[in-house]
CSV table of C-alpha atoms in Angstrom, one decimal:
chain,number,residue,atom,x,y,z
J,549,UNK,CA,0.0,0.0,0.0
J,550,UNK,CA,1.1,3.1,-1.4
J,551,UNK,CA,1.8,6.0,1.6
J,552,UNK,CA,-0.6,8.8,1.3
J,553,UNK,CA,0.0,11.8,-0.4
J,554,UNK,CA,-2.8,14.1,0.6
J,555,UNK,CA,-3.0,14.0,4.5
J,556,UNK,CA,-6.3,15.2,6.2
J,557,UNK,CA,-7.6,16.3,2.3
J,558,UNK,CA,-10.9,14.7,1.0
J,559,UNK,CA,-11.7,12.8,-1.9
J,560,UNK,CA,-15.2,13.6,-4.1
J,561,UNK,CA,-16.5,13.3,-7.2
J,562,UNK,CA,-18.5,16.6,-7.9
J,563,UNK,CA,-21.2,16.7,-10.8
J,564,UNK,CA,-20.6,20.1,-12.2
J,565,UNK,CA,-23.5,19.6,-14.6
J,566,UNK,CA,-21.6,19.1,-18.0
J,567,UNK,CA,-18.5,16.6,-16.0
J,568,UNK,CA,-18.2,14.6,-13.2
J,569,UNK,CA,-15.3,15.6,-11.4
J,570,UNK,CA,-12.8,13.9,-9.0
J,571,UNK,CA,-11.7,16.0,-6.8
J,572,UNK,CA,-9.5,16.2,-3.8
J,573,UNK,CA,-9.6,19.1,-1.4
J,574,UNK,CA,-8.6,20.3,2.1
J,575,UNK,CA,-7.5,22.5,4.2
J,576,UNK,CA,-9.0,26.4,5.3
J,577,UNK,CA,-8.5,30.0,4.5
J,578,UNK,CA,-8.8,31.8,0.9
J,579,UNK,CA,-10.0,29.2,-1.6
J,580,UNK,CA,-7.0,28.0,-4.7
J,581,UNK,CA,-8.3,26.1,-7.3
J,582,UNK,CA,-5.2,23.6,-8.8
J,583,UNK,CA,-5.4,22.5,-13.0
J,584,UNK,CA,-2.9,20.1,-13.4
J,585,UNK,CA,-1.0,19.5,-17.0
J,586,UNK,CA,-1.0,16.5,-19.8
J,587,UNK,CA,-1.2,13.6,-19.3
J,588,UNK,CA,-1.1,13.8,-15.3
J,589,UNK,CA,-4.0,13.9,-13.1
J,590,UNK,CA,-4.9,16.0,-9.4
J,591,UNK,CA,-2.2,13.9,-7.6
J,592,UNK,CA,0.7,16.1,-9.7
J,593,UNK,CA,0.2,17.9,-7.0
J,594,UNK,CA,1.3,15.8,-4.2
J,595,UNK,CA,4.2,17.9,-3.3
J,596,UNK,CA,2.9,21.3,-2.4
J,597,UNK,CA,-0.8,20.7,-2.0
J,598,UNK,CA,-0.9,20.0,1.7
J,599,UNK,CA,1.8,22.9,2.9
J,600,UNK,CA,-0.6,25.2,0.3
J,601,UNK,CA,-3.7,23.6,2.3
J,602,UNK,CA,-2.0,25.5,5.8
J,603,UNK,CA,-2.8,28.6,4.6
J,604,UNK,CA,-5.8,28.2,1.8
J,605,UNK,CA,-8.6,25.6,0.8
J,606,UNK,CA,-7.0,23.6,-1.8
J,607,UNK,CA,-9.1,22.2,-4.7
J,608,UNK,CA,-7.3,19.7,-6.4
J,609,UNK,CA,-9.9,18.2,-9.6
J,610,UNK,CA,-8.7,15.6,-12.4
J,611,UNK,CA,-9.9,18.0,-15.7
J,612,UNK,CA,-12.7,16.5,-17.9
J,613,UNK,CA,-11.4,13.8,-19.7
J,614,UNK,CA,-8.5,13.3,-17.6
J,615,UNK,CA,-7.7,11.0,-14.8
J,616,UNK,CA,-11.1,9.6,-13.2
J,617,UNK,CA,-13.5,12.2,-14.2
J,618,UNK,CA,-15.7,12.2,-16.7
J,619,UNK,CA,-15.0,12.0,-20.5
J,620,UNK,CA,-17.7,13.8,-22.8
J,621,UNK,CA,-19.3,13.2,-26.0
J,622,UNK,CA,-17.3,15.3,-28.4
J,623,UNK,CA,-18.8,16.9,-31.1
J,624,UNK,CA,-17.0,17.8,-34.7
J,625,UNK,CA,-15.7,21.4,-33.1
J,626,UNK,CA,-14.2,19.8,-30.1
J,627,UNK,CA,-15.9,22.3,-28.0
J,628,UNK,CA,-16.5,19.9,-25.2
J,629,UNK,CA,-12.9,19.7,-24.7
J,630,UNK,CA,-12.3,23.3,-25.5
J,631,UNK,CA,-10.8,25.4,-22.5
J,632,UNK,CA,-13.5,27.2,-22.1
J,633,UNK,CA,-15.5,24.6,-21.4
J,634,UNK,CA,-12.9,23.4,-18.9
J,635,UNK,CA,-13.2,26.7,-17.1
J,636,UNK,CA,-17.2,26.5,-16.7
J,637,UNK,CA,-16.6,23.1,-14.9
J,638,UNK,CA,-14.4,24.7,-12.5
J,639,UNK,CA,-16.3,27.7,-12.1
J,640,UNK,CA,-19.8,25.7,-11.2
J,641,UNK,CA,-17.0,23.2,-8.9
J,642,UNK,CA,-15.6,26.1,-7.3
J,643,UNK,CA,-19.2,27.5,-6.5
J,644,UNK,CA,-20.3,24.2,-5.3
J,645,UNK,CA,-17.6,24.2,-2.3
J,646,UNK,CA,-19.6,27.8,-1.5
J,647,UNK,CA,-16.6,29.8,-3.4
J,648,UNK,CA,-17.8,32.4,-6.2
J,649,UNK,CA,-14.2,34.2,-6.2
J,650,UNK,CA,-11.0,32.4,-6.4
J,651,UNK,CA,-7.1,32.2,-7.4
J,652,UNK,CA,-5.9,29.5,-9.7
J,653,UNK,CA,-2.7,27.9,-10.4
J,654,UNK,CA,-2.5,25.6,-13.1
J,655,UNK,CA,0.5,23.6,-14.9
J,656,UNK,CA,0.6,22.6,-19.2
J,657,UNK,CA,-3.1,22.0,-20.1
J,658,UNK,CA,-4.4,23.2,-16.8
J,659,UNK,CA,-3.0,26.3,-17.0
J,660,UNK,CA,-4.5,26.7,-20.6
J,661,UNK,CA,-7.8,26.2,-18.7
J,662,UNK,CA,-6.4,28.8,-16.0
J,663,UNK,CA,-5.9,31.6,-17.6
J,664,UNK,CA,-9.0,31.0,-20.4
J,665,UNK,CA,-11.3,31.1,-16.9
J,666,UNK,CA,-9.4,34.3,-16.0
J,667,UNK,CA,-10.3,35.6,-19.7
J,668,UNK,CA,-14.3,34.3,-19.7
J,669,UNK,CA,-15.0,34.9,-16.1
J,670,UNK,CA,-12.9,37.4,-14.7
J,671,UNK,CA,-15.5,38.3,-11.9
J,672,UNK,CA,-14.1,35.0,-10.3
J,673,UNK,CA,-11.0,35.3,-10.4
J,674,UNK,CA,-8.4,36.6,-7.8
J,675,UNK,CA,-4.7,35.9,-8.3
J,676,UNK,CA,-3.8,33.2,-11.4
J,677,UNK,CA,-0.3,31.7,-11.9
J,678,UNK,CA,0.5,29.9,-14.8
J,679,UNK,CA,3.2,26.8,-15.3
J,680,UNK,CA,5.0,26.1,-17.6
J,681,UNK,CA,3.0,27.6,-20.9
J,682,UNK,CA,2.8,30.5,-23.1
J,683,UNK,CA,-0.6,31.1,-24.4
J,684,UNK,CA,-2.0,29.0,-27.4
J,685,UNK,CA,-2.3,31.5,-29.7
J,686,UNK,CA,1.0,33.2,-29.1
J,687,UNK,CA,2.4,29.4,-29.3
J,688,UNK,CA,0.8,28.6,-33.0
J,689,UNK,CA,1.4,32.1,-34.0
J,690,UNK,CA,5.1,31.6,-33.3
J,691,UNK,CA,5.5,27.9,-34.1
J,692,UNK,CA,8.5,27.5,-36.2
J,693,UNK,CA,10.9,24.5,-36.9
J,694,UNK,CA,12.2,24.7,-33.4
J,695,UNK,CA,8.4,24.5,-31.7
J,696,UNK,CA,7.6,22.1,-34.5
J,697,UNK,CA,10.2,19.6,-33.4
J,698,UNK,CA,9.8,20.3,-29.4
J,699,UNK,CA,6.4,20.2,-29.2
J,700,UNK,CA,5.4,17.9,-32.2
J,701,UNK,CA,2.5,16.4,-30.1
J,702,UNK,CA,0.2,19.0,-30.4
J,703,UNK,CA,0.0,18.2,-34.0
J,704,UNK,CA,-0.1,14.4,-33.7
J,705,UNK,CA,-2.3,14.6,-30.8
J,706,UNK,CA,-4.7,16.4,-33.1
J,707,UNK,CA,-5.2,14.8,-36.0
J,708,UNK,CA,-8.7,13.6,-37.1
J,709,UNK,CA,-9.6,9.7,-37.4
J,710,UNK,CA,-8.6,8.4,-34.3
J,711,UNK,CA,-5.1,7.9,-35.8
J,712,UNK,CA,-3.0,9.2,-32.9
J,713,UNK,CA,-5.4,6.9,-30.6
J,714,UNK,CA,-4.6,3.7,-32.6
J,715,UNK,CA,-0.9,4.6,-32.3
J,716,UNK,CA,-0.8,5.4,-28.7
J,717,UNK,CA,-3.2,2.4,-27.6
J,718,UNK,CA,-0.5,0.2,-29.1
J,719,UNK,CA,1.7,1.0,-25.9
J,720,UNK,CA,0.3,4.2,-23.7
J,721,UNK,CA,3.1,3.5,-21.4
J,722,UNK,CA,5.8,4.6,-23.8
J,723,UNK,CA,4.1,7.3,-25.7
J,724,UNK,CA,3.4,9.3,-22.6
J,725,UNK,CA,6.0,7.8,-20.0
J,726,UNK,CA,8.6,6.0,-21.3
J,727,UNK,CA,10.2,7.8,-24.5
J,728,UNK,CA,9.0,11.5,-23.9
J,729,UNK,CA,9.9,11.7,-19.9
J,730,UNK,CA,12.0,9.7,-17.5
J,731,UNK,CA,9.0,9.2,-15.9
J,732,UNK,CA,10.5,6.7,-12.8
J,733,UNK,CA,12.9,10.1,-12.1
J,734,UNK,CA,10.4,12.6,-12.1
J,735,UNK,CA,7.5,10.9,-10.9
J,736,UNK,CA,7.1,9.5,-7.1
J,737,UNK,CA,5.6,5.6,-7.4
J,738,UNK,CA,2.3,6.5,-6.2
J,739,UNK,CA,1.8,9.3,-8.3
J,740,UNK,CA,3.0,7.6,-11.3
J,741,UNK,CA,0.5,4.6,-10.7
J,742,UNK,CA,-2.0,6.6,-11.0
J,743,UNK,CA,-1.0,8.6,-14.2
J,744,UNK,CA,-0.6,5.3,-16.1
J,745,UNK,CA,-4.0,3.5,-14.7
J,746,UNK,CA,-5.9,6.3,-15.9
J,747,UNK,CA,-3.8,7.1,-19.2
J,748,UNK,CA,-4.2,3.3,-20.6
J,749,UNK,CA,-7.6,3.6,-20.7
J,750,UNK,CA,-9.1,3.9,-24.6
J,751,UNK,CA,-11.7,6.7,-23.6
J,752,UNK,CA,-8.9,8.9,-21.9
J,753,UNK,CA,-6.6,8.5,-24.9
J,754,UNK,CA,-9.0,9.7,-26.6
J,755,UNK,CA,-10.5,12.6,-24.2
J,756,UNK,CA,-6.7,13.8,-24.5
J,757,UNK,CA,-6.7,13.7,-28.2
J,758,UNK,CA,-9.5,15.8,-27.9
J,759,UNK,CA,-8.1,18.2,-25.8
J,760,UNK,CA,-5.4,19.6,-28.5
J,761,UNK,CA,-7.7,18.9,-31.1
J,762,UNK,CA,-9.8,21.8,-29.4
J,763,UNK,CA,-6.1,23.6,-28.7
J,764,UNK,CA,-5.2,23.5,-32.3
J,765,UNK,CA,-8.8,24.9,-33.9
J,766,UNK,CA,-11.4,26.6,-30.8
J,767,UNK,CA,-8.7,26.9,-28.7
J,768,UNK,CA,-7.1,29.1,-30.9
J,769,UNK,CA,-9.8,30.8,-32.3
J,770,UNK,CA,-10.9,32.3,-29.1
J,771,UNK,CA,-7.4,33.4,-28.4
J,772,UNK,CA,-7.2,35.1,-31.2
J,773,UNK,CA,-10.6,36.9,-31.3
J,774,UNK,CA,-9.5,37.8,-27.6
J,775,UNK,CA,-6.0,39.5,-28.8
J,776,UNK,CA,-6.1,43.1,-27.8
J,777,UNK,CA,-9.1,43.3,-26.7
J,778,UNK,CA,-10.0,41.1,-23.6
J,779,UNK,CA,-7.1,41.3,-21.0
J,780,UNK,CA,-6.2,39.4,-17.9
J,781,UNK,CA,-7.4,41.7,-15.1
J,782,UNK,CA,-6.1,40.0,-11.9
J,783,UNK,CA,-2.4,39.9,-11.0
J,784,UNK,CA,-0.6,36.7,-13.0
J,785,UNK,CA,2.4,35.0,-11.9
J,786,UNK,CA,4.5,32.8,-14.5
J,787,UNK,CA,7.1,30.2,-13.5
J,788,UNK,CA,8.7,27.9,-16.1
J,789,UNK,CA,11.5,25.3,-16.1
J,790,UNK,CA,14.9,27.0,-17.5
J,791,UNK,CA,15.7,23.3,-18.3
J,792,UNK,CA,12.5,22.6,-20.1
J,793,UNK,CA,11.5,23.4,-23.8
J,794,UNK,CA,9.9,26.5,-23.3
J,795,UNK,CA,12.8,28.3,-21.7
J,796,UNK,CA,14.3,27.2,-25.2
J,797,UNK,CA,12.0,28.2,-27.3
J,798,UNK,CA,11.5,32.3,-25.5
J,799,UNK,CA,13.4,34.2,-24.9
J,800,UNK,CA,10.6,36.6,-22.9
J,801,UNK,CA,8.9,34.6,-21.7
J,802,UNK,CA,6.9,37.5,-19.3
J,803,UNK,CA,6.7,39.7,-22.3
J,804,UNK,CA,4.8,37.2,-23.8
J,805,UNK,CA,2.5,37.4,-21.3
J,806,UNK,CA,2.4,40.7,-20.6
J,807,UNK,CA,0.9,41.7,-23.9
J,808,UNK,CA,-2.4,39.9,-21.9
J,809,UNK,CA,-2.4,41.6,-18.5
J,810,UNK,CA,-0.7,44.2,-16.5
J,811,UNK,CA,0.2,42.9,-13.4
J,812,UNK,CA,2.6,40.1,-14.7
J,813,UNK,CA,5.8,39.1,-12.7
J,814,UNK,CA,7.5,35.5,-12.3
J,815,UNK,CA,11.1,33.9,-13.3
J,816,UNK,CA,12.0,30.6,-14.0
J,817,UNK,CA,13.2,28.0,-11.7
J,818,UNK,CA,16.1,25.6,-12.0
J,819,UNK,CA,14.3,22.4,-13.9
J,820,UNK,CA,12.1,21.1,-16.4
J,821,UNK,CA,8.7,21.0,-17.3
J,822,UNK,CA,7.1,19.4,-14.0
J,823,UNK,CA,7.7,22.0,-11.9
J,824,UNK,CA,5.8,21.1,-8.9
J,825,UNK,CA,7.4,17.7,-8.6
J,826,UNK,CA,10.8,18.4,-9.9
J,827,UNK,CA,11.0,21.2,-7.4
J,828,UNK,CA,8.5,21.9,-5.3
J,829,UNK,CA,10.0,23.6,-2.1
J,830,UNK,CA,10.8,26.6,-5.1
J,831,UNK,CA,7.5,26.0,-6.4
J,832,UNK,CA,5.6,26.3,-2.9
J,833,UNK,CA,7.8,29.9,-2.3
J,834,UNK,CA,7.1,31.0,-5.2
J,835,UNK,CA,3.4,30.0,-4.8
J,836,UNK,CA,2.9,30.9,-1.1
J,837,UNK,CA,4.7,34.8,-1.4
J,838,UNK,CA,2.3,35.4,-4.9
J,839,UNK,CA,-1.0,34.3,-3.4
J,840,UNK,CA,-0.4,35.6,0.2
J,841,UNK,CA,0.5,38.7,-1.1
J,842,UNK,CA,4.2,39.5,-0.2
J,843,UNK,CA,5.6,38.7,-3.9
């Protein structure tokens, strides 16, 4: 038996209306809704959930069509697995734990949801701090040879037919463990059991699929039609690994994202992508001085 990795935190599944949700969530004070990344689930944040849960309620959900929530029908726009659509889930979660104002910190694909729920519902919205990501749109509109080879899965994730799901079903554990991360190095055992449990499974290969097929068309769109005119009005924080592809690919990194709000400030920390679990006593810092105030 595997030792726990959320003391005293609570584990629910929450019908949001659109998604069933798994959620795990403890602690008191100022609520802090956590999105983890592709193709992880809640437990990424194993590390720094329960010394965040000291000071705030932590809420901790798998996203829709990750981990053991709920995987929708899709439809041909992938709006069901757009990031807006994300963000509505964690809006009616949030408001279901009695919170209608909130700060968000999400990594990869979570933080796409994060800062789309800062964009569509900025009347919830606190603080949000984003790992790891640059915004879609500025990612496609800057994709050259270098993104194309670093971050080739977006476009194999999305391609239609069911292609990259017949591919990865042939062996999950190597696409999204084995070849593209040294998963037994990053990842603590427990944590790691429960990324590959969930990823093997046909419908979530194909809920993830989903989720940059809606990057790569509504994803994008909405970015776009948002550029320079719909702003990020709470304070952001960015952290990214210097070690990871993104510190390779910008060179500002915060300029990027201050062409979509005005309070912008962050750095990037010694490691790769997985931040939270690669280091998280930097993380937590960074984390615990942004939300508390004293950053």
């Amino acid at each position: 038996m595997g030792r726990e990795l959320f003391p005293g935190f609570e584990l629910s599944l929450v019908d949001t209306g659109e998604a069933t949700l798994r959620v795990r969530h403890g602690g008191s004070g100022p609520p802090l809704l956590l999105l983890h990344g592709h193709p992880q689930t809640h437990l990424m944040w194993h590390a720094v959930a329960p010394d965040l849960a000291d000071r705030f309620t932590v809420v901790a959900p798998d996203l829709r069509g990750y981990g053991e929530s709920s995987k929708p029908e899709t439809t041909p726009d992938h709006e069901p697995y757009s990031k807006r659509a994300m963000a509505r889930d964690q809006v009616e979660l949030m408001r279901q734990y009695g919170f209608e104002r909130f700060s968000v910190c999400g990594h990869d694909r979570g933080a796409r949801c994060a800062y789309r729920l800062a964009l569509d519902h900025p009347e919830s919205m606190t603080k949000l701090a984003v790992l790891d990501i640059v915004p879609t749109g500025d990612a496609l509109r800057l994709a050259d040879l270098r993104f194309g080879l670093a971050y080739w899965h977006w476009f194999f994730l999305a391609q239609p037919d069911g292609l990259a799901e017949r591919m990865i079903g042939a062996d999950p554990d190597a696409f999204y463990f084995r070849q593209r991360y040294q998963a037994h190095d990053l990842f603590v055992p427990e944590a790691l059991e429960d990324y590959l449990r969930c990823a093997r499974r046909p419908e979530t290969i194909h809920a993830m699929c989903e989720d940059y097929r809606a990057g790569a068309t509504i994803d994008f769109g909405l970015d776009e039609a948002d550029r320079g005119t719909t702003r990020i009005e709470c304070p952001v924080l960015v952290l990214w690994g210097s070690r990871g592809k993104l510190g390779e690919l910008y060179d500002d990194v915060l300029g990027i994202w201050r062409g979509w709000a005005d309070d912008v400030s962050g750095r990037a920390l010694d490691c790769g992508h997985f931040l939270a679990e690669e280091k998280p006593d930097e993380t937590l810092a960074e984390l615990l001085a942004f939300f508390l105030g004293s950053r």
